[in-house]
Structures are given as C-alpha cells and as structure tokens.
Amino acid sequence: MGRLAQTEGLTDIQREIVSTVRGFVDKEILPVATELEHKDEYPTEIVEGLKELGVFGLMIPEEYGGLGESLLTYALCVEEIARGWMSVSGIINTHFIVAYMLKQHGTREQKDYFLPKMAAGDVRGAFSMSEPALGSDVSAISSKGVRDGEEFVLTGQKMWLTNGGSSSLVAVLCRTDEGHPEGTAPHKSMTTFLVEKEPGFGQVKPGLTIPGKIDKMGYKGVDTTELIMDGLRVPADRVLGGQTGRGFYQMMDGVEVGRVNVAARGCGVAQRAFELGVSYAQQRSTFGKPIAQHQAIQFKLAEMGTKVEAAHALMVGAARKKDSGQRNDLEAGMAKYLASEYCKEVVEDAFRIHGGYGFSKEYEIERLYREAPMLLIGEGTAEIQRMIIGRRLLEEYRLQD
C-alpha cells in the first residue's frame, strides 16, 4: 500500500474492515476485472464474496443484522472496490442508497421486513428517479401513482437503473397528486414506492417490465436498464415512510450520501490509474532510460499524485461531516465534483504515459479510460454539482443588509 490516500484517525475496527476489503480486491477482483468487463459479464462470484464479507450490510444497524458502520467506513470500502473495478462499486452503491433511505425514512414494519434481508445481501436494492425525457430535471417526473383502495397503480417509464435486472427491491419515485391541491410545487407531490420484484429481464411481475441491459461504452458487468410500469399495483403500505408527498426529500437525502460514494469511486479509479501509470513509467524505457526519469513524465506523476490526495481528502471530509449529523450537501457536491473531474484527468495522464499501449485492450488502463466518464454524469452531472455548490456558497456568504 502506497503513501497516497491514507486516512488519519481511523479506529482499529475501521482499519481492519478497509484492509480486509483491500485484500479481497487485490485477490478476487483485480485479476479478473478486465476479462469480465470485456465480456460485459455480471460478477456473480465477486458479489457472493462481498456478501460473505458483510459489505452489503456495512451501514445497516446491528439490530437488523448489519455492521452499523459509519458513512466514512463505507466510503473507504467503496474507494477500495472501485480501485479494483468500478462496476462492482455500483452494485453496492445503489443497494446502499435504498438501505439508507429505509433506515432514515421507513416505517417500523418496512425496516423490520427489508433491512435484515438487505444486510445479508439476499435482497438487493436499486433506485429510480430518472426518466427518458427529463435528465437532471427531477421536478419534471411524469410517472404517476394513483390510489385505488388499499393499493396504488403505477404507470410510467424510468431510465438508467443500476441493478435494474439483478435487484429484487426498487425504490421508485412517482408523482402522486393525492391530497395536494392544484398548483402545489412539483417536489411536494412526489412519493417513493418500494417495489418488490423477481430478478431478471422481461415482465418480472404483472405491470412491470425490465426490457434488458442498456449497451454502454463502459461501466460494464453491472446491469443498467429501463423500467416500464403499466398498471403496476403496489400496496399502500409500500409507500416509503407511509406518507405520500415526501418522496423528493427522501430521494435527495439518499442521493446526498450517494454523492459521497460517487466521490469515493472517483478516488478509487484515480488511485488505480496512478498505480498503473507510476508502475509502467518505471518499466518502459526510451532514449536509454526509464521514462520515469524524464522530467515530462515526472511532472505528470506529480500532478496525478496531488490530485489523488486532494480528492481523497475532500471525500473523507464530506463523509465525516455527514457522520457528525451535520448537513453536508455542499461538501458532498464539492467532493463528487472534484473527485470525478480529477479522476478523468488522472486516468487520461496514465493513458498518455502508456503511449500506444494505452489504446490496447490488453492493458488495464484502456478499461479505466472508458469507465471514468460515467462519474462525470452519475448521481448528478458536474454541471448540477456546480449549481449546488454555487447556491450553497451564496447562502453561506450572503451580504448582510
């Protein structure tokens, strides 16, 4: 383990957990990641191994069978997993967001029913806000939930579900006008529904279809799907928290911690790119000496290392602020923005260090080069992060009359 991206002030338990995950990554993920990624193959054995380690229940309270760990511990584990293969961290992250939303906002019955199964990894989660036509404009959601007795009938089309096929629980955000007069702000008439389904593709239950995997440039292995609801019936007791109209706030709370984890993913991928670049630079020779001895390459390595360190520090700070019970949307937005941008830049510099070989599928950096761009758009685009950061800074530094 190198000097970069170390975290001060961890407990013995935190260090042990992170070290265990890192060992798993080195032994079980890195040797097979590129081959599985090129095949676009779901990493079944890796996921089973992570279940045995308890990673699916890291932040779920001990009373529900989880480890009850902090967001910081979880983020450091995500960083390690993304260092091995970013797709695997995506499988964990969406599950984690749904578990977090249940822990924070679920009814007692919902927590008792879902969280033990989620901690064991037997129920795996996905969440769904986006739709084909709305992009970052969550207020424009058109999927609807209409009450029919003790059930709601859901209709609409969702997009970009990570774990859409492999999950058995999906938190779906829909518009519900129940109890809301005309003219109510859009974000106050949204509800999160907990939709249970069978894993797989096609019609997975009456009124619910998962058409198939979306073919992507990178971020392969993990299934990214659409979700089509056509008269899908959901019991009223599967409204998250038991009350309609709270969905937007619940989802934003989940995305806030999700952004810390996207930052952690960026840190992990950037770390791996640095490792590959600094290693290759010492093996490859030109003009009679290793390219690491050329000043041009040393400058690149210096910039890469600094960016890895800075992104990690910002991510850790955002996680610790959330763990302390404070609002962290500013810090999470900054961490996600910086880590994703720096990740792209570090990966590109490692790619340049590899020269022509970086373009070859035989070298791992080729995979990272296709994976890094996803972090610029996942959990809110870089542009959305800048809007959030700018607004929050203006709130904090508003001129006094």
Short mmCIF file of C-alpha atoms in Angstrom, two decimals:
data_model
loop_
_atom_site.label_atom_id
_atom_site.label_comp_id
_atom_site.label_asym_id
_atom_site.label_seq_id
_atom_site.Cartn_x
_atom_site.Cartn_y
_atom_site.Cartn_z
CA MET A 1 0.00 0.00 0.00
CA GLY A 2 1.46 3.33 -1.06
CA ARG A 3 1.65 6.61 0.76
CA LEU A 4 -1.19 8.34 -1.08
CA ALA A 5 -4.83 8.45 0.07
CA GLN A 6 -4.20 7.43 3.66
CA THR A 7 -6.85 8.32 6.23
CA GLU A 8 -5.86 9.52 9.68
CA GLY A 9 -7.88 8.92 12.83
CA LEU A 10 -9.47 5.57 11.97
CA THR A 11 -10.39 3.12 14.70
CA ASP A 12 -8.83 -0.35 14.78
CA ILE A 13 -12.12 -1.80 13.52
CA GLN A 14 -12.27 0.64 10.60
CA ARG A 15 -8.68 -0.16 9.62
CA GLU A 16 -9.39 -3.88 9.81
CA ILE A 17 -12.52 -3.61 7.64
CA VAL A 18 -10.81 -1.48 4.99
CA SER A 19 -7.74 -3.73 4.98
CA THR A 20 -9.93 -6.82 4.56
CA VAL A 21 -11.77 -5.26 1.61
CA ARG A 22 -8.48 -4.17 0.04
CA GLY A 23 -7.13 -7.71 0.34
CA PHE A 24 -10.30 -9.06 -1.30
CA VAL A 25 -9.92 -6.55 -4.15
CA ASP A 26 -6.30 -7.50 -4.77
CA LYS A 27 -7.01 -11.22 -4.70
CA GLU A 28 -10.51 -11.60 -6.13
CA ILE A 29 -11.31 -8.54 -8.26
CA LEU A 30 -8.20 -7.13 -9.96
CA PRO A 31 -7.11 -10.45 -11.55
CA VAL A 32 -10.48 -10.95 -13.30
CA ALA A 33 -11.95 -7.45 -13.69
CA THR A 34 -10.74 -6.64 -17.19
CA GLU A 35 -11.75 -10.02 -18.60
CA LEU A 36 -15.25 -9.81 -17.08
CA GLU A 37 -15.59 -6.20 -18.21
CA HIS A 38 -14.72 -7.03 -21.81
CA LYS A 39 -17.33 -9.82 -21.73
CA ASP A 40 -19.87 -7.48 -20.06
CA GLU A 41 -20.40 -10.31 -17.58
CA TYR A 42 -22.11 -9.86 -14.22
CA PRO A 43 -19.54 -10.56 -11.45
CA THR A 44 -21.58 -13.21 -9.62
CA GLU A 45 -18.68 -14.77 -7.68
CA ILE A 46 -17.34 -11.37 -6.62
CA VAL A 47 -20.79 -10.32 -5.36
CA GLU A 48 -21.12 -13.56 -3.39
CA GLY A 49 -17.72 -12.89 -1.82
CA LEU A 50 -18.76 -9.39 -0.80
CA LYS A 51 -21.95 -10.80 0.71
CA GLU A 52 -19.85 -13.13 2.87
CA LEU A 53 -17.69 -10.19 3.98
CA GLY A 54 -20.82 -8.34 5.11
CA VAL A 55 -20.28 -5.41 2.76
CA PHE A 56 -23.99 -5.26 1.81
CA GLY A 57 -24.84 -4.55 5.44
CA LEU A 58 -21.98 -2.20 6.32
CA MET A 59 -24.15 0.78 7.28
CA ILE A 60 -27.28 -1.14 8.27
CA PRO A 61 -27.72 -1.03 12.08
CA GLU A 62 -26.67 -4.06 14.09
CA GLU A 63 -30.25 -4.64 15.28
CA TYR A 64 -31.10 -5.56 11.68
CA GLY A 65 -28.09 -7.81 11.19
CA GLY A 66 -25.75 -5.22 9.70
CA LEU A 67 -22.38 -3.94 10.91
CA GLY A 68 -23.69 -0.50 11.88
CA GLU A 69 -20.64 1.27 10.46
CA SER A 70 -20.25 4.94 9.52
CA LEU A 71 -20.54 6.57 6.10
CA LEU A 72 -16.77 7.11 6.24
CA THR A 73 -16.07 3.39 6.66
CA TYR A 74 -18.44 2.61 3.84
CA ALA A 75 -16.91 5.25 1.55
CA LEU A 76 -13.39 3.95 2.19
CA CYS A 77 -14.58 0.44 1.27
CA VAL A 78 -16.21 1.76 -1.90
CA GLU A 79 -12.95 3.50 -2.75
CA GLU A 80 -11.09 0.20 -2.48
CA ILE A 81 -13.70 -1.70 -4.51
CA ALA A 82 -13.69 0.94 -7.28
CA ARG A 83 -9.90 0.69 -7.35
CA GLY A 84 -10.46 -2.93 -8.37
CA TRP A 85 -13.44 -2.48 -10.71
CA MET A 86 -15.82 0.46 -10.65
CA SER A 87 -18.80 -1.61 -11.80
CA VAL A 88 -18.72 -3.64 -8.59
CA SER A 89 -18.87 -0.47 -6.51
CA GLY A 90 -22.00 0.49 -8.47
CA ILE A 91 -23.69 -2.77 -7.50
CA ILE A 92 -23.00 -1.94 -3.85
CA ASN A 93 -23.80 1.78 -4.02
CA THR A 94 -27.37 1.60 -5.30
CA HIS A 95 -28.17 -1.10 -2.74
CA PHE A 96 -26.66 1.09 -0.04
CA ILE A 97 -28.74 4.14 -1.02
CA VAL A 98 -32.01 2.19 -0.77
CA ALA A 99 -30.97 0.70 2.59
CA TYR A 100 -30.04 4.19 3.83
CA MET A 101 -33.40 5.61 2.71
CA LEU A 102 -35.21 2.78 4.51
CA LYS A 103 -33.15 3.29 7.67
CA GLN A 104 -33.79 7.05 7.69
CA HIS A 105 -37.37 7.25 6.42
CA GLY A 106 -39.00 3.80 6.50
CA THR A 107 -41.82 2.74 8.82
CA ARG A 108 -41.01 0.27 11.58
CA GLU A 109 -42.64 -2.52 9.57
CA GLN A 110 -40.67 -1.61 6.43
CA LYS A 111 -37.37 -1.59 8.34
CA ASP A 112 -38.11 -4.88 10.09
CA TYR A 113 -39.10 -6.54 6.82
CA PHE A 114 -36.42 -5.30 4.43
CA LEU A 115 -33.26 -4.35 6.33
CA PRO A 116 -32.28 -7.81 7.68
CA LYS A 117 -32.59 -9.27 4.17
CA MET A 118 -30.65 -6.35 2.70
CA ALA A 119 -27.90 -6.69 5.33
CA ALA A 120 -27.44 -10.32 4.31
CA GLY A 121 -27.43 -9.37 0.62
CA ASP A 122 -30.44 -11.62 -0.02
CA VAL A 123 -32.49 -8.62 -1.11
CA ARG A 124 -30.54 -6.22 -3.29
CA GLY A 125 -31.70 -2.71 -3.98
CA ALA A 126 -31.96 -0.30 -6.90
CA PHE A 127 -33.46 3.18 -7.02
CA SER A 128 -35.15 5.03 -9.83
CA MET A 129 -35.63 8.75 -10.36
CA SER A 130 -34.57 9.43 -13.93
CA GLU A 131 -36.84 9.18 -16.98
CA PRO A 132 -36.04 9.22 -20.72
CA ALA A 133 -37.03 12.87 -21.23
CA LEU A 134 -36.01 14.65 -18.03
CA GLY A 135 -32.27 14.20 -17.39
CA SER A 136 -31.33 16.25 -14.33
CA ASP A 137 -34.76 17.93 -14.04
CA VAL A 138 -36.26 15.71 -11.33
CA SER A 139 -39.25 18.06 -10.89
CA ALA A 140 -40.41 17.10 -14.41
CA ILE A 141 -41.12 13.46 -13.46
CA SER A 142 -44.21 12.19 -15.29
CA SER A 143 -44.52 8.66 -13.85
CA LYS A 144 -47.69 8.54 -11.79
CA GLY A 145 -49.04 6.68 -8.80
CA VAL A 146 -52.84 6.77 -8.40
CA ARG A 147 -54.56 5.39 -5.32
CA ASP A 148 -57.06 2.57 -5.83
CA GLY A 149 -58.36 1.46 -2.44
CA GLU A 150 -55.52 -0.10 -0.44
CA GLU A 151 -53.20 -0.02 -3.43
CA PHE A 152 -51.55 2.44 -5.78
CA VAL A 153 -51.47 1.90 -9.54
CA LEU A 154 -48.15 3.00 -11.07
CA THR A 155 -47.68 3.97 -14.71
CA GLY A 156 -44.64 5.40 -16.47
CA GLN A 157 -41.19 4.74 -17.88
CA LYS A 158 -37.95 5.01 -15.90
CA MET A 159 -34.36 5.13 -17.17
CA TRP A 160 -30.78 4.40 -16.04
CA LEU A 161 -31.45 1.93 -13.25
CA THR A 162 -28.20 0.47 -11.98
CA ASN A 163 -29.00 -3.09 -10.82
CA GLY A 164 -32.34 -2.87 -12.64
CA GLY A 165 -32.26 -6.55 -13.60
CA SER A 166 -30.39 -8.11 -10.68
CA SER A 167 -32.22 -6.24 -7.89
CA SER A 168 -35.26 -7.54 -6.04
CA LEU A 169 -36.29 -4.19 -4.49
CA VAL A 170 -36.56 -0.91 -6.38
CA ALA A 171 -37.30 2.47 -4.77
CA VAL A 172 -39.28 4.27 -7.48
CA LEU A 173 -40.10 7.99 -7.44
CA CYS A 174 -43.51 8.88 -8.91
CA ARG A 175 -45.86 11.83 -8.94
CA THR A 176 -48.88 11.42 -6.65
CA ASP A 177 -51.46 14.20 -6.58
CA GLU A 178 -53.33 12.67 -3.65
CA GLY A 179 -54.15 15.35 -1.07
CA HIS A 180 -52.26 18.04 -2.94
CA PRO A 181 -54.28 20.97 -4.36
CA GLU A 182 -53.64 22.16 -7.87
CA GLY A 183 -50.65 24.46 -8.00
CA THR A 184 -48.68 22.54 -5.38
CA ALA A 185 -44.94 22.71 -6.05
CA PRO A 186 -43.87 19.62 -8.07
CA HIS A 187 -41.38 18.42 -5.45
CA LYS A 188 -44.15 18.33 -2.82
CA SER A 189 -46.30 15.91 -4.80
CA MET A 190 -43.80 13.08 -5.24
CA THR A 191 -43.79 9.73 -3.47
CA THR A 192 -41.23 6.94 -3.17
CA PHE A 193 -42.68 3.46 -3.68
CA LEU A 194 -40.91 0.27 -2.56
CA VAL A 195 -41.45 -2.11 -5.46
CA GLU A 196 -40.62 -5.77 -4.88
CA LYS A 197 -39.86 -7.90 -7.92
CA GLU A 198 -38.09 -11.00 -9.13
CA PRO A 199 -34.57 -10.54 -10.54
CA GLY A 200 -34.35 -10.88 -14.29
CA PHE A 201 -35.50 -9.29 -17.54
CA GLY A 202 -38.77 -9.11 -19.42
CA GLN A 203 -42.04 -8.95 -17.49
CA VAL A 204 -40.85 -9.60 -13.94
CA LYS A 205 -44.30 -9.15 -12.39
CA PRO A 206 -47.72 -8.05 -13.66
CA GLY A 207 -47.46 -4.46 -14.88
CA LEU A 208 -43.66 -4.29 -14.55
CA THR A 209 -41.16 -4.88 -17.36
CA ILE A 210 -37.36 -4.65 -17.34
CA PRO A 211 -36.62 -4.67 -21.10
CA GLY A 212 -32.93 -5.64 -20.95
CA LYS A 213 -29.45 -4.26 -20.40
CA ILE A 214 -28.50 -0.95 -21.98
CA ASP A 215 -25.31 -1.39 -24.01
CA LYS A 216 -22.79 1.10 -22.64
CA MET A 217 -19.33 2.42 -23.53
CA GLY A 218 -18.00 1.46 -20.09
CA TYR A 219 -19.34 0.59 -16.64
CA LYS A 220 -20.00 -2.90 -17.95
CA GLY A 221 -20.80 -6.05 -15.99
CA VAL A 222 -23.34 -4.23 -13.83
CA ASP A 223 -26.77 -4.13 -15.49
CA THR A 224 -28.16 -0.70 -16.36
CA THR A 225 -31.77 -0.83 -17.52
CA GLU A 226 -35.06 0.86 -18.20
CA LEU A 227 -38.13 0.13 -16.07
CA ILE A 228 -41.62 0.23 -17.58
CA MET A 229 -44.70 0.36 -15.35
CA ASP A 230 -48.10 -0.24 -16.94
CA GLY A 231 -50.77 -0.62 -14.29
CA LEU A 232 -48.30 -1.90 -11.69
CA ARG A 233 -50.11 -2.42 -8.39
CA VAL A 234 -48.23 -1.58 -5.19
CA PRO A 235 -49.76 -1.94 -1.71
CA ALA A 236 -50.25 1.34 0.17
CA ASP A 237 -48.01 0.01 2.96
CA ARG A 238 -45.12 0.08 0.47
CA VAL A 239 -45.11 3.88 0.33
CA LEU A 240 -41.74 4.72 1.90
CA GLY A 241 -42.44 6.15 5.35
CA GLY A 242 -46.16 5.52 4.95
CA GLN A 243 -46.93 9.05 3.75
CA THR A 244 -47.27 10.39 0.20
CA GLY A 245 -45.65 13.66 -0.89
CA ARG A 246 -42.32 13.01 0.86
CA GLY A 247 -40.54 11.22 -1.97
CA PHE A 248 -38.45 14.09 -3.30
CA TYR A 249 -36.90 14.80 0.11
CA GLN A 250 -36.27 11.10 0.74
CA MET A 251 -34.55 10.65 -2.61
CA MET A 252 -32.44 13.78 -2.20
CA ASP A 253 -31.28 12.53 1.20
CA GLY A 254 -30.27 9.25 -0.42
CA VAL A 255 -28.51 10.98 -3.31
CA GLU A 256 -26.59 13.20 -0.88
CA VAL A 257 -24.87 10.22 0.70
CA GLY A 258 -24.71 8.61 -2.75
CA ARG A 259 -22.62 11.56 -3.93
CA VAL A 260 -20.05 10.85 -1.23
CA ASN A 261 -19.85 7.34 -2.59
CA VAL A 262 -19.51 8.51 -6.19
CA ALA A 263 -16.65 10.69 -4.94
CA ALA A 264 -15.17 7.57 -3.34
CA ARG A 265 -15.48 5.74 -6.65
CA GLY A 266 -13.62 8.56 -8.40
CA CYS A 267 -10.89 8.36 -5.76
CA GLY A 268 -10.57 4.61 -6.23
CA VAL A 269 -10.36 4.72 -10.02
CA ALA A 270 -7.87 7.60 -9.85
CA GLN A 271 -5.74 5.64 -7.38
CA ARG A 272 -5.64 2.65 -9.69
CA ALA A 273 -4.77 4.84 -12.69
CA PHE A 274 -1.91 6.37 -10.71
CA GLU A 275 -0.65 2.92 -9.68
CA LEU A 276 -0.71 1.77 -13.31
CA GLY A 277 0.98 4.96 -14.56
CA VAL A 278 3.78 5.06 -11.97
CA SER A 279 4.47 1.34 -12.46
CA TYR A 280 4.57 1.49 -16.26
CA ALA A 281 6.77 4.62 -16.18
CA GLN A 282 9.45 2.66 -14.32
CA GLN A 283 9.32 -0.33 -16.68
CA ARG A 284 9.21 1.38 -20.07
CA SER A 285 12.47 2.87 -21.41
CA THR A 286 13.10 5.46 -24.11
CA PHE A 287 16.29 7.27 -25.09
CA GLY A 288 18.30 4.91 -22.93
CA LYS A 289 16.49 5.28 -19.60
CA PRO A 290 13.14 4.52 -17.93
CA ILE A 291 10.56 7.13 -18.91
CA ALA A 292 10.05 7.84 -15.18
CA GLN A 293 13.43 9.58 -15.30
CA HIS A 294 12.22 12.03 -17.93
CA GLN A 295 11.10 15.32 -16.40
CA ALA A 296 7.95 15.43 -18.56
CA ILE A 297 6.75 12.16 -17.04
CA GLN A 298 7.74 13.17 -13.51
CA PHE A 299 5.62 16.30 -13.89
CA LYS A 300 2.64 14.14 -14.87
CA LEU A 301 3.18 11.83 -11.91
CA ALA A 302 3.44 14.81 -9.57
CA GLU A 303 0.14 16.23 -10.78
CA MET A 304 -1.56 12.83 -10.68
CA GLY A 305 -0.44 12.12 -7.12
CA THR A 306 -1.52 15.54 -5.91
CA LYS A 307 -4.97 15.09 -7.45
CA VAL A 308 -5.39 11.63 -5.90
CA GLU A 309 -4.50 13.05 -2.49
CA ALA A 310 -6.73 16.13 -2.79
CA ALA A 311 -9.79 14.19 -3.96
CA HIS A 312 -9.40 11.65 -1.17
CA ALA A 313 -9.14 14.38 1.48
CA LEU A 314 -12.29 16.14 0.26
CA MET A 315 -14.23 12.87 0.11
CA VAL A 316 -13.20 11.92 3.66
CA GLY A 317 -14.19 15.37 4.94
CA ALA A 318 -17.66 15.12 3.33
CA ALA A 319 -18.25 11.68 4.84
CA ARG A 320 -17.14 12.76 8.30
CA LYS A 321 -19.44 15.81 8.20
CA LYS A 322 -22.46 13.62 7.39
CA ASP A 323 -21.44 11.18 10.14
CA SER A 324 -21.39 14.04 12.63
CA GLY A 325 -25.06 14.71 11.88
CA GLN A 326 -24.47 17.96 10.00
CA ARG A 327 -25.82 18.98 6.60
CA ASN A 328 -23.19 18.07 4.00
CA ASP A 329 -24.70 18.85 0.61
CA LEU A 330 -22.04 21.50 -0.06
CA GLU A 331 -19.17 19.18 0.93
CA ALA A 332 -20.68 16.18 -0.87
CA GLY A 333 -21.18 18.24 -4.02
CA MET A 334 -17.60 19.53 -3.88
CA ALA A 335 -16.21 16.06 -3.25
CA LYS A 336 -18.20 14.48 -6.06
CA TYR A 337 -17.32 17.28 -8.48
CA LEU A 338 -13.60 17.35 -7.70
CA ALA A 339 -13.14 13.58 -7.48
CA SER A 340 -14.91 12.92 -10.80
CA GLU A 341 -13.02 15.67 -12.63
CA TYR A 342 -9.65 14.69 -11.15
CA CYS A 343 -10.37 11.03 -11.85
CA LYS A 344 -10.86 11.80 -15.54
CA GLU A 345 -7.62 13.80 -15.62
CA VAL A 346 -5.52 11.24 -13.72
CA VAL A 347 -6.81 8.42 -15.93
CA GLU A 348 -6.01 10.41 -19.06
CA ASP A 349 -2.48 11.15 -17.84
CA ALA A 350 -1.93 7.45 -17.05
CA PHE A 351 -3.26 6.66 -20.52
CA ARG A 352 -0.75 9.11 -22.06
CA ILE A 353 2.10 7.59 -20.05
CA HIS A 354 1.23 4.21 -21.57
CA GLY A 355 1.57 5.68 -25.07
CA GLY A 356 0.24 3.45 -27.83
CA TYR A 357 -0.20 0.55 -25.41
CA GLY A 358 -2.86 2.52 -23.55
CA PHE A 359 -5.06 2.01 -26.59
CA SER A 360 -4.70 -1.76 -26.39
CA LYS A 361 -7.34 -3.86 -24.65
CA GLU A 362 -4.51 -5.92 -23.18
CA TYR A 363 -3.71 -3.07 -20.79
CA GLU A 364 -5.95 -2.25 -17.84
CA ILE A 365 -5.77 1.50 -18.41
CA GLU A 366 -7.94 1.07 -21.52
CA ARG A 367 -10.80 -0.09 -19.29
CA LEU A 368 -10.35 2.79 -16.85
CA TYR A 369 -10.34 5.26 -19.75
CA ARG A 370 -13.86 4.13 -20.69
CA GLU A 371 -15.12 3.99 -17.09
CA ALA A 372 -14.07 7.42 -15.83
CA PRO A 373 -16.59 9.49 -17.89
CA MET A 374 -19.55 7.85 -16.13
CA LEU A 375 -18.55 9.56 -12.89
CA LEU A 376 -18.99 12.95 -14.57
CA ILE A 377 -22.72 12.29 -15.00
CA GLY A 378 -23.70 9.73 -12.34
CA GLU A 379 -25.60 10.98 -9.22
CA GLY A 380 -25.96 14.42 -10.81
CA THR A 381 -23.82 15.84 -13.58
CA ALA A 382 -20.76 18.00 -12.97
CA GLU A 383 -22.88 20.98 -14.06
CA ILE A 384 -25.54 20.17 -11.44
CA GLN A 385 -22.82 19.87 -8.79
CA ARG A 386 -21.54 23.33 -9.70
CA MET A 387 -25.07 24.74 -9.39
CA ILE A 388 -25.50 23.17 -5.95
CA ILE A 389 -22.08 24.36 -4.80
CA GLY A 390 -22.64 27.89 -6.10
CA ARG A 391 -26.07 28.25 -4.48
CA ARG A 392 -24.86 26.94 -1.14
CA LEU A 393 -21.84 29.24 -1.17
CA LEU A 394 -24.11 32.21 -1.83
CA GLU A 395 -26.27 31.15 1.11
CA GLU A 396 -23.24 30.93 3.37
CA TYR A 397 -21.71 34.21 2.17
CA ARG A 398 -24.85 36.30 1.64
CA LEU A 399 -24.25 40.01 2.08
CA GLN A 400 -25.92 41.42 5.17
CA ASP A 401 -28.13 44.49 4.71
#
